[in-house]
XYZ file of C-alpha atoms in Angstrom:
546
model
C 232.779 -101.206 24.282
C 233.414 -97.925 26.075
C 230.895 -96.684 28.631
C 231.608 -93.063 27.745
C 228.330 -91.370 26.708
C 228.153 -90.047 23.159
C 226.506 -86.644 22.891
C 224.639 -86.351 19.576
C 222.172 -83.515 20.218
C 223.124 -79.921 21.029
C 222.936 -78.752 24.641
C 219.986 -76.458 23.921
C 217.906 -79.373 22.547
C 215.071 -80.996 24.525
C 213.885 -84.488 23.785
C 210.657 -86.151 24.888
C 210.169 -89.825 24.161
C 207.737 -92.675 24.433
C 204.540 -92.308 26.429
C 205.435 -88.774 27.570
C 205.721 -87.582 23.963
C 202.406 -89.195 23.057
C 200.674 -87.742 26.127
C 201.958 -84.215 25.459
C 200.947 -84.323 21.800
C 197.497 -85.730 22.565
C 196.830 -83.177 25.275
C 197.933 -80.307 23.041
C 195.532 -81.450 20.315
C 192.725 -81.864 22.809
C 193.222 -78.319 24.088
C 192.669 -76.962 20.579
C 189.596 -79.165 20.073
C 188.115 -78.087 23.421
C 188.643 -74.416 22.490
C 186.194 -74.687 19.556
C 183.911 -77.432 20.946
C 181.413 -74.973 22.474
C 181.073 -73.279 19.047
C 179.630 -76.420 17.391
C 176.073 -76.457 16.130
C 173.168 -74.013 15.947
C 173.366 -73.183 19.657
C 177.160 -72.904 19.664
C 178.756 -69.908 21.357
C 180.921 -67.227 19.761
C 184.582 -66.556 20.537
C 186.142 -63.102 20.906
C 189.711 -63.032 19.599
C 192.022 -60.040 20.141
C 195.252 -59.883 18.196
C 198.533 -58.145 19.094
C 197.325 -54.874 17.560
C 194.090 -54.912 19.619
C 191.894 -55.745 16.630
C 188.844 -57.754 17.656
C 187.264 -60.661 15.812
C 183.981 -62.131 17.067
C 183.062 -65.411 15.376
C 181.989 -69.005 15.873
C 183.505 -70.084 12.549
C 186.007 -72.810 13.344
C 188.460 -71.837 10.591
C 188.480 -68.196 11.698
C 188.923 -69.047 15.386
C 191.768 -71.453 14.792
C 193.469 -69.183 12.252
C 193.595 -66.342 14.766
C 195.146 -68.513 17.501
C 198.857 -68.088 17.984
C 199.901 -71.571 19.058
C 203.392 -72.921 19.600
C 202.931 -76.658 20.117
C 203.475 -78.626 16.903
C 200.631 -81.095 17.617
C 198.284 -78.179 18.183
C 199.382 -76.738 14.866
C 198.526 -80.074 13.193
C 194.906 -79.805 14.403
C 194.747 -76.260 13.030
C 196.109 -77.593 9.743
C 193.227 -80.125 9.673
C 190.748 -77.267 9.955
C 192.530 -75.339 7.215
C 192.576 -78.335 4.901
C 188.824 -78.884 5.343
C 188.197 -75.188 4.773
C 190.294 -75.163 1.581
C 188.803 -78.344 0.188
C 185.096 -78.033 0.961
C 184.614 -74.655 2.711
C 182.730 -75.826 5.794
C 182.910 -78.435 8.575
C 186.006 -76.884 10.154
C 184.754 -76.929 13.764
C 183.489 -80.520 13.353
C 186.867 -81.634 12.005
C 188.779 -80.102 14.926
C 186.363 -81.544 17.521
C 186.442 -84.996 15.928
C 190.256 -84.987 15.815
C 190.360 -84.167 19.552
C 187.838 -86.860 20.447
C 189.667 -89.512 18.380
C 192.833 -88.724 20.286
C 190.996 -88.712 23.605
C 189.618 -92.158 22.928
C 193.055 -93.321 21.748
C 194.641 -92.158 24.992
C 192.255 -94.404 26.950
C 193.366 -97.333 24.800
C 197.045 -96.432 25.351
C 196.431 -96.467 29.103
C 195.076 -100.011 28.649
C 198.458 -100.995 27.088
C 197.128 -101.271 23.534
C 199.944 -100.523 21.126
C 199.692 -97.320 18.956
C 200.174 -99.409 15.792
C 197.090 -101.468 16.671
C 195.066 -98.327 17.354
C 196.151 -96.759 14.056
C 195.313 -99.952 12.150
C 191.863 -100.034 13.771
C 191.302 -96.321 13.010
C 192.156 -96.923 9.324
C 189.599 -99.713 9.079
C 187.063 -97.541 10.893
C 187.714 -94.653 8.516
C 187.156 -96.852 5.477
C 183.917 -98.170 6.985
C 182.772 -94.643 7.924
C 183.314 -93.420 4.332
C 181.409 -96.467 3.059
C 178.501 -95.610 5.385
C 178.468 -92.008 4.097
C 178.370 -93.221 0.508
C 175.571 -95.681 1.278
C 173.282 -93.289 3.176
C 173.924 -90.251 0.949
C 171.022 -89.386 -1.339
C 171.610 -88.364 -4.960
C 170.283 -84.994 -6.028
C 168.965 -84.600 -9.576
C 169.840 -81.188 -11.029
C 166.918 -81.550 -13.449
C 164.321 -82.072 -10.721
C 161.863 -79.400 -9.577
C 163.100 -79.547 -6.010
C 166.785 -79.040 -6.914
C 166.950 -75.385 -5.912
C 165.037 -76.111 -2.737
C 167.590 -78.738 -1.694
C 170.458 -76.357 -2.417
C 168.782 -73.708 -0.294
C 168.367 -76.187 2.527
C 172.100 -76.981 2.336
C 172.927 -73.274 2.525
C 170.510 -72.746 5.411
C 172.021 -75.634 7.382
C 175.476 -74.120 6.921
C 174.280 -70.709 8.138
C 172.150 -72.029 11.035
C 175.119 -72.015 13.407
C 176.271 -68.566 12.353
C 175.341 -65.020 13.445
C 173.174 -64.707 10.313
C 170.840 -67.613 11.237
C 167.866 -65.246 11.580
C 168.398 -64.161 7.963
C 169.234 -67.552 6.505
C 166.091 -67.876 4.370
C 166.840 -64.761 2.382
C 170.581 -65.272 2.228
C 170.239 -68.912 1.174
C 168.221 -67.893 -1.862
C 170.864 -65.260 -2.732
C 173.679 -67.764 -2.367
C 172.030 -70.456 -4.535
C 171.209 -67.916 -7.241
C 174.839 -66.768 -7.265
C 176.340 -70.269 -7.565
C 173.854 -71.360 -10.259
C 174.484 -68.118 -12.193
C 178.255 -68.724 -12.525
C 177.697 -72.402 -13.218
C 175.343 -71.660 -16.116
C 177.926 -70.642 -18.699
C 180.864 -72.617 -17.268
C 183.075 -74.220 -19.954
C 183.365 -77.989 -19.758
C 187.085 -77.855 -19.006
C 186.743 -75.354 -16.188
C 185.946 -76.182 -12.529
C 183.205 -74.365 -10.637
C 184.987 -71.906 -8.354
C 183.040 -69.681 -5.963
C 186.068 -67.389 -5.725
C 184.680 -66.081 -9.047
C 181.772 -64.616 -7.059
C 183.268 -61.383 -5.685
C 181.840 -60.083 -2.414
C 181.851 -56.332 -1.727
C 181.448 -55.509 1.976
C 179.608 -52.323 2.826
C 178.711 -51.175 6.351
C 175.189 -49.807 6.628
C 171.621 -51.111 6.543
C 170.481 -54.500 7.854
C 171.911 -57.908 6.984
C 168.753 -58.730 5.001
C 169.683 -55.932 2.555
C 172.546 -58.079 1.309
C 171.850 -58.429 -2.400
C 172.961 -60.189 -5.555
C 174.016 -57.802 -8.308
C 173.998 -59.233 -11.834
C 177.301 -57.727 -12.910
C 180.487 -56.380 -11.305
C 180.648 -53.967 -8.414
C 183.906 -52.016 -7.902
C 184.541 -50.169 -4.635
C 185.701 -47.082 -6.525
C 184.292 -43.687 -7.394
C 184.596 -41.616 -10.508
C 187.774 -39.498 -10.424
C 186.367 -36.183 -11.682
C 183.124 -34.447 -10.654
C 182.386 -33.380 -14.261
C 182.440 -36.886 -15.620
C 179.153 -38.630 -16.471
C 177.753 -40.708 -13.597
C 176.161 -43.223 -15.977
C 177.230 -44.508 -19.396
C 175.003 -46.694 -21.533
C 176.384 -48.913 -24.328
C 179.708 -48.714 -22.513
C 182.968 -49.329 -24.374
C 185.552 -50.015 -21.722
C 189.294 -49.389 -21.923
C 191.055 -51.524 -19.273
C 194.503 -50.087 -18.574
C 197.346 -51.676 -16.636
C 199.463 -48.553 -17.114
C 199.311 -45.144 -15.460
C 197.819 -42.164 -17.272
C 200.610 -39.972 -15.960
C 203.996 -38.709 -17.151
C 206.479 -41.488 -16.375
C 208.894 -40.827 -13.563
C 212.540 -41.690 -14.214
C 214.171 -44.389 -12.062
C 217.057 -42.063 -11.185
C 217.251 -38.538 -9.795
C 217.557 -35.864 -12.457
C 217.713 -32.076 -12.422
C 216.766 -29.702 -15.228
C 218.377 -26.241 -15.231
C 216.093 -23.613 -16.758
C 217.529 -20.111 -17.173
C 214.829 -18.620 -19.430
C 211.179 -18.231 -18.235
C 209.954 -19.191 -21.690
C 211.797 -22.515 -21.390
C 209.851 -23.209 -18.219
C 206.598 -22.680 -20.057
C 207.792 -24.890 -22.909
C 208.601 -27.629 -20.428
C 205.104 -27.450 -18.895
C 203.472 -27.288 -22.334
C 205.351 -30.433 -23.414
C 204.184 -32.276 -20.307
C 200.575 -31.280 -21.022
C 200.944 -32.249 -24.650
C 202.067 -35.751 -23.607
C 199.074 -36.100 -21.262
C 196.633 -34.776 -23.924
C 198.023 -37.329 -26.410
C 197.016 -40.090 -23.982
C 193.470 -38.760 -23.924
C 193.424 -38.427 -27.702
C 194.422 -42.105 -27.980
C 191.524 -43.088 -25.722
C 189.061 -40.925 -27.647
C 190.375 -42.297 -30.961
C 189.739 -45.884 -29.764
C 186.066 -45.050 -29.166
C 186.191 -45.754 -25.397
C 183.679 -43.988 -23.182
C 184.780 -45.711 -19.938
C 188.338 -45.967 -18.592
C 189.228 -48.394 -15.800
C 192.841 -47.974 -14.724
C 194.851 -50.102 -12.381
C 197.209 -47.219 -11.669
C 196.955 -43.430 -11.301
C 195.322 -40.828 -13.580
C 196.877 -37.338 -13.728
C 194.658 -34.327 -12.948
C 195.180 -32.964 -16.464
C 194.079 -36.318 -17.965
C 191.019 -36.348 -15.705
C 190.081 -32.867 -16.952
C 190.328 -33.768 -20.634
C 188.542 -37.102 -20.156
C 185.683 -35.223 -18.492
C 185.570 -32.733 -21.376
C 185.191 -35.702 -23.732
C 182.375 -37.108 -21.624
C 184.408 -40.201 -20.604
C 183.861 -41.894 -17.246
C 187.019 -43.027 -15.414
C 188.096 -44.761 -12.247
C 191.633 -45.456 -11.030
C 193.760 -47.652 -8.724
C 191.547 -50.758 -8.829
C 192.830 -54.014 -7.449
C 194.701 -56.542 -9.641
C 191.948 -59.095 -8.913
C 189.324 -56.599 -10.152
C 191.315 -56.014 -13.322
C 191.139 -59.754 -14.040
C 187.378 -59.771 -13.351
C 186.705 -56.830 -15.638
C 188.771 -58.549 -18.361
C 186.865 -61.837 -18.019
C 183.392 -60.316 -17.791
C 183.485 -57.462 -20.353
C 185.954 -58.949 -22.806
C 188.256 -55.936 -22.466
C 191.929 -56.580 -23.207
C 194.362 -55.570 -20.449
C 196.455 -52.819 -22.103
C 199.896 -52.242 -20.700
C 200.861 -49.295 -22.948
C 198.402 -46.561 -23.851
C 199.965 -46.218 -27.292
C 198.820 -49.758 -28.099
C 195.121 -49.148 -27.323
C 192.767 -49.833 -30.232
C 189.018 -50.338 -30.655
C 189.578 -54.073 -30.631
C 190.815 -53.878 -27.034
C 187.590 -52.405 -25.680
C 185.192 -54.341 -23.506
C 181.415 -53.971 -23.559
C 178.618 -53.485 -21.007
C 175.051 -52.199 -21.266
C 175.567 -49.773 -18.397
C 178.383 -48.481 -16.219
C 177.021 -46.391 -13.389
C 178.220 -44.843 -10.157
C 175.741 -45.389 -7.315
C 175.787 -44.384 -3.688
C 175.736 -47.327 -1.269
C 175.385 -46.113 2.332
C 177.855 -43.176 2.346
C 180.215 -44.610 -0.228
C 180.192 -44.444 -3.999
C 180.582 -47.632 -6.012
C 180.806 -48.450 -9.695
C 178.295 -50.938 -11.083
C 179.078 -52.679 -14.393
C 175.984 -54.450 -15.696
C 174.790 -56.192 -18.850
C 178.164 -57.673 -19.778
C 178.659 -60.214 -22.570
C 179.236 -62.891 -19.901
C 175.751 -62.717 -18.298
C 176.738 -65.236 -15.624
C 178.835 -62.619 -13.748
C 177.424 -61.699 -10.324
C 178.585 -59.812 -7.248
C 177.384 -60.166 -3.669
C 176.931 -56.818 -1.940
C 177.304 -57.726 1.721
C 175.515 -55.438 4.232
C 175.462 -55.090 8.003
C 175.308 -52.493 10.765
C 178.934 -52.613 11.866
C 182.306 -53.761 10.542
C 182.223 -56.840 12.833
C 178.768 -57.815 11.624
C 179.650 -57.362 7.968
C 182.788 -59.516 8.466
C 180.773 -62.308 10.134
C 178.098 -62.150 7.393
C 180.857 -62.393 4.798
C 182.320 -65.484 6.477
C 178.891 -67.121 6.656
C 178.272 -66.398 2.980
C 181.650 -67.815 2.066
C 180.867 -71.120 3.844
C 177.377 -71.280 2.318
C 178.706 -70.631 -1.190
C 181.213 -73.453 -0.805
C 178.684 -76.048 0.465
C 176.245 -75.224 -2.314
C 179.075 -75.597 -4.802
C 179.978 -78.928 -3.191
C 176.496 -80.279 -3.925
C 176.514 -78.887 -7.464
C 179.854 -80.631 -8.146
C 179.153 -83.807 -6.142
C 175.291 -84.095 -6.114
C 174.844 -86.077 -2.928
C 173.424 -84.967 0.423
C 173.246 -86.334 3.947
C 171.284 -85.065 6.960
C 172.521 -83.117 9.950
C 171.673 -82.816 13.619
C 174.069 -85.685 14.294
C 172.029 -88.116 12.130
C 174.979 -89.143 9.989
C 177.336 -89.359 12.975
C 174.867 -91.555 14.847
C 174.498 -93.863 11.843
C 178.229 -94.127 11.369
C 178.668 -94.903 15.088
C 175.900 -97.526 14.995
C 177.351 -99.342 11.963
C 180.941 -99.147 13.276
C 179.899 -100.942 16.458
C 178.283 -103.688 14.407
C 181.402 -103.839 12.235
C 183.660 -104.016 15.307
C 181.867 -107.025 16.697
C 182.942 -109.005 13.623
C 186.645 -108.146 14.019
C 189.148 -110.291 15.831
C 191.918 -109.012 18.034
C 192.530 -105.658 19.659
C 191.586 -103.691 16.549
C 188.026 -104.243 17.736
C 188.735 -101.861 20.635
C 190.090 -99.195 18.260
C 186.995 -99.377 15.959
C 184.713 -99.061 18.984
C 186.795 -96.100 20.163
C 186.372 -94.505 16.730
C 182.569 -95.042 17.042
C 182.581 -93.371 20.458
C 184.530 -90.409 19.094
C 182.103 -89.942 16.209
C 179.153 -90.221 18.602
C 180.622 -87.316 20.570
C 179.445 -84.960 17.805
C 175.670 -85.301 18.541
C 176.561 -85.375 22.249
C 178.290 -81.988 21.877
C 175.316 -80.633 19.915
C 173.057 -81.577 22.833
C 175.393 -80.095 25.442
C 175.694 -76.806 23.555
C 171.908 -76.643 23.319
C 171.545 -77.101 27.061
C 169.976 -80.583 26.676
C 170.777 -83.776 28.561
C 173.236 -85.606 26.275
C 172.417 -89.011 27.867
C 168.720 -88.739 27.073
C 169.499 -87.562 23.581
C 171.931 -90.403 22.870
C 169.540 -93.004 24.215
C 166.900 -91.757 21.767
C 169.303 -91.637 18.838
C 170.757 -95.087 19.481
C 167.213 -96.512 19.642
C 166.182 -94.766 16.368
C 169.258 -95.974 14.448
C 168.899 -99.482 15.832
C 165.418 -99.444 14.297
C 166.849 -98.387 10.927
C 165.869 -94.732 11.067
C 169.074 -93.501 9.419
C 167.945 -89.879 9.006
C 167.130 -89.361 12.701
C 169.207 -86.703 14.457
C 168.836 -84.158 17.230
C 166.171 -81.542 16.492
C 167.448 -78.587 18.537
C 164.104 -76.707 18.356
C 162.137 -79.709 19.693
C 164.917 -80.833 22.043
C 164.625 -84.488 20.995
C 165.502 -86.902 18.174
C 163.575 -86.265 14.969
C 163.680 -87.037 11.263
C 166.219 -84.560 9.886
C 165.090 -85.204 6.322
C 161.606 -84.051 7.180
C 163.093 -81.097 9.156
C 165.184 -80.286 6.013
C 168.483 -80.136 7.910
C 170.490 -81.029 4.800
C 174.260 -81.200 4.405
C 176.704 -81.746 1.552
C 177.957 -85.347 1.605
C 181.310 -84.138 0.268
C 181.855 -82.035 3.408
C 181.224 -85.009 5.692
C 183.600 -87.211 3.735
C 186.361 -84.623 3.985
C 185.798 -84.090 7.751
C 186.113 -87.828 8.474
C 189.159 -88.270 6.258
C 191.052 -85.228 7.564
C 190.288 -85.800 11.243
C 191.218 -89.509 11.061
C 194.473 -88.804 9.174
C 195.520 -86.144 11.742
C 194.750 -88.381 14.700
C 196.727 -91.257 13.177
C 199.672 -88.997 12.416
C 199.808 -87.665 16.011
C 199.479 -91.167 17.445
C 202.414 -92.383 15.337
C 204.795 -89.860 16.963
C 206.771 -91.281 19.891
C 209.786 -88.925 19.908
C 209.834 -85.126 19.941
C 213.135 -83.300 19.554
C 212.956 -79.541 19.932
C 215.509 -76.753 20.188
C 214.974 -74.662 23.313
C 215.828 -71.525 21.436
C 212.684 -71.987 19.357
C 209.094 -71.256 20.461
C 208.471 -72.255 24.045
C 206.192 -75.266 24.112
C 206.121 -75.404 27.898
C 206.400 -79.191 27.845
C 202.963 -79.361 26.283
C 199.700 -77.917 27.557
C 198.409 -79.383 30.782
C 194.897 -79.934 29.540
C 191.727 -78.087 28.446
C 191.653 -74.529 29.685
C 195.468 -74.146 29.727
C 197.612 -71.810 27.725
C 197.778 -72.389 23.965
C 201.382 -71.306 23.781
C 203.108 -72.721 26.826
C 204.097 -70.108 29.417
C 203.343 -67.068 27.273
C 200.290 -65.142 28.357
């Protein structure tokens, strides 16, 4: 055979193989995990993120932090995808998932240095994942929706979710609001429809304290009435929901009209007004006393609607059009000529109220009584945004328990029990997979260790106490941050959704295994600069770019 080299890849292509590829990928993933590690738990720190436009986001929500990071390394992006998957599936546990992924890879790197093959590590991690999920199912406690303490448990789950957020001081009041909201939309849910907290709209409004966040039984639209002479409140409302504009249609092409006679000009204007008046007449004829339009409303139409004592708002969002349709029963009308009495929706009251300095439209007493809106309050835009994120997470975890009625206990109690049982399981395995299962146990145990470190406690003392408790069969023992020592998390009511913990373990393990399986990275230099992979925690997220 010829010894002439065969060039397959382009000149601007870079290739990293074998151990170097694994090391670069692992270190990139660890950098991302380390970035959010200090945000884990009730004593976790916040991160300030500044985007290219100078907009500032302050948060300790893992999904938000990772979403705002502009990373280039593909392995780092995979960790961010883990967080996004967890957020999409269960709504919380994003920071935990990222941290666990990083620790699984850190433990795997130690095994790789000991010449244990990646395939063996992956096989061991798969067995450990199955065992961990089995432990979660075994220790999870079933919640009875018919029991007296059902709401209390749901509130505890919401409070646990919010305990690590900015709103932790208000979690008692907010937890009650969140649970009431989820149970309200679940009450009239058809059997063939899934519970979806996206059906609980949240209206953010700067002003007042966080504890003034309230649950409104009905819809709230961030719109004001279009004409000062219109009624501010309508009872026994009959609602026309229009997808079309109440304006004279503009042609799609440029046109000019030549008018030589002044009377022709007046005739032209009169015809335009006649067309606009006919729109109002159609609305009046239908019996509507409230008009909600997705598009614009001409000034002339506003005037005649006001004369007929009809309340109107315009330019509402498409998502709000759908909500008004579902909650009031109003048909979405695309042509005003087609509007009839049968298309009208109903509500007991439609009223404009002033919230802080803004005017909002409240639609209450709709046929679908389960409709609710969360009015989110806070002193500044940044605070309102963080409250909104905390409420979003809390709504999701409460929904998770309603859908899958099983709970576990926090403070690292579940992680400690998984770690304890994995070590017992590993001792029964033969071959090098035993090392991988033990490594998985060490990675899971890093979660309560991180909680202790973030709380300023000695992680060694904490872990000694937790290992002793779980060896004695105290499966609900975790780290009580307030007491600074292991305690019964069930008694402390630090309750979590079992579904969240299952998703965290599955997603983190899958991502770690996927990254470990890669031994060859081929990248075009003309693409994003990966800088050969980050050098370790504290390095740049995007290679050489500052």
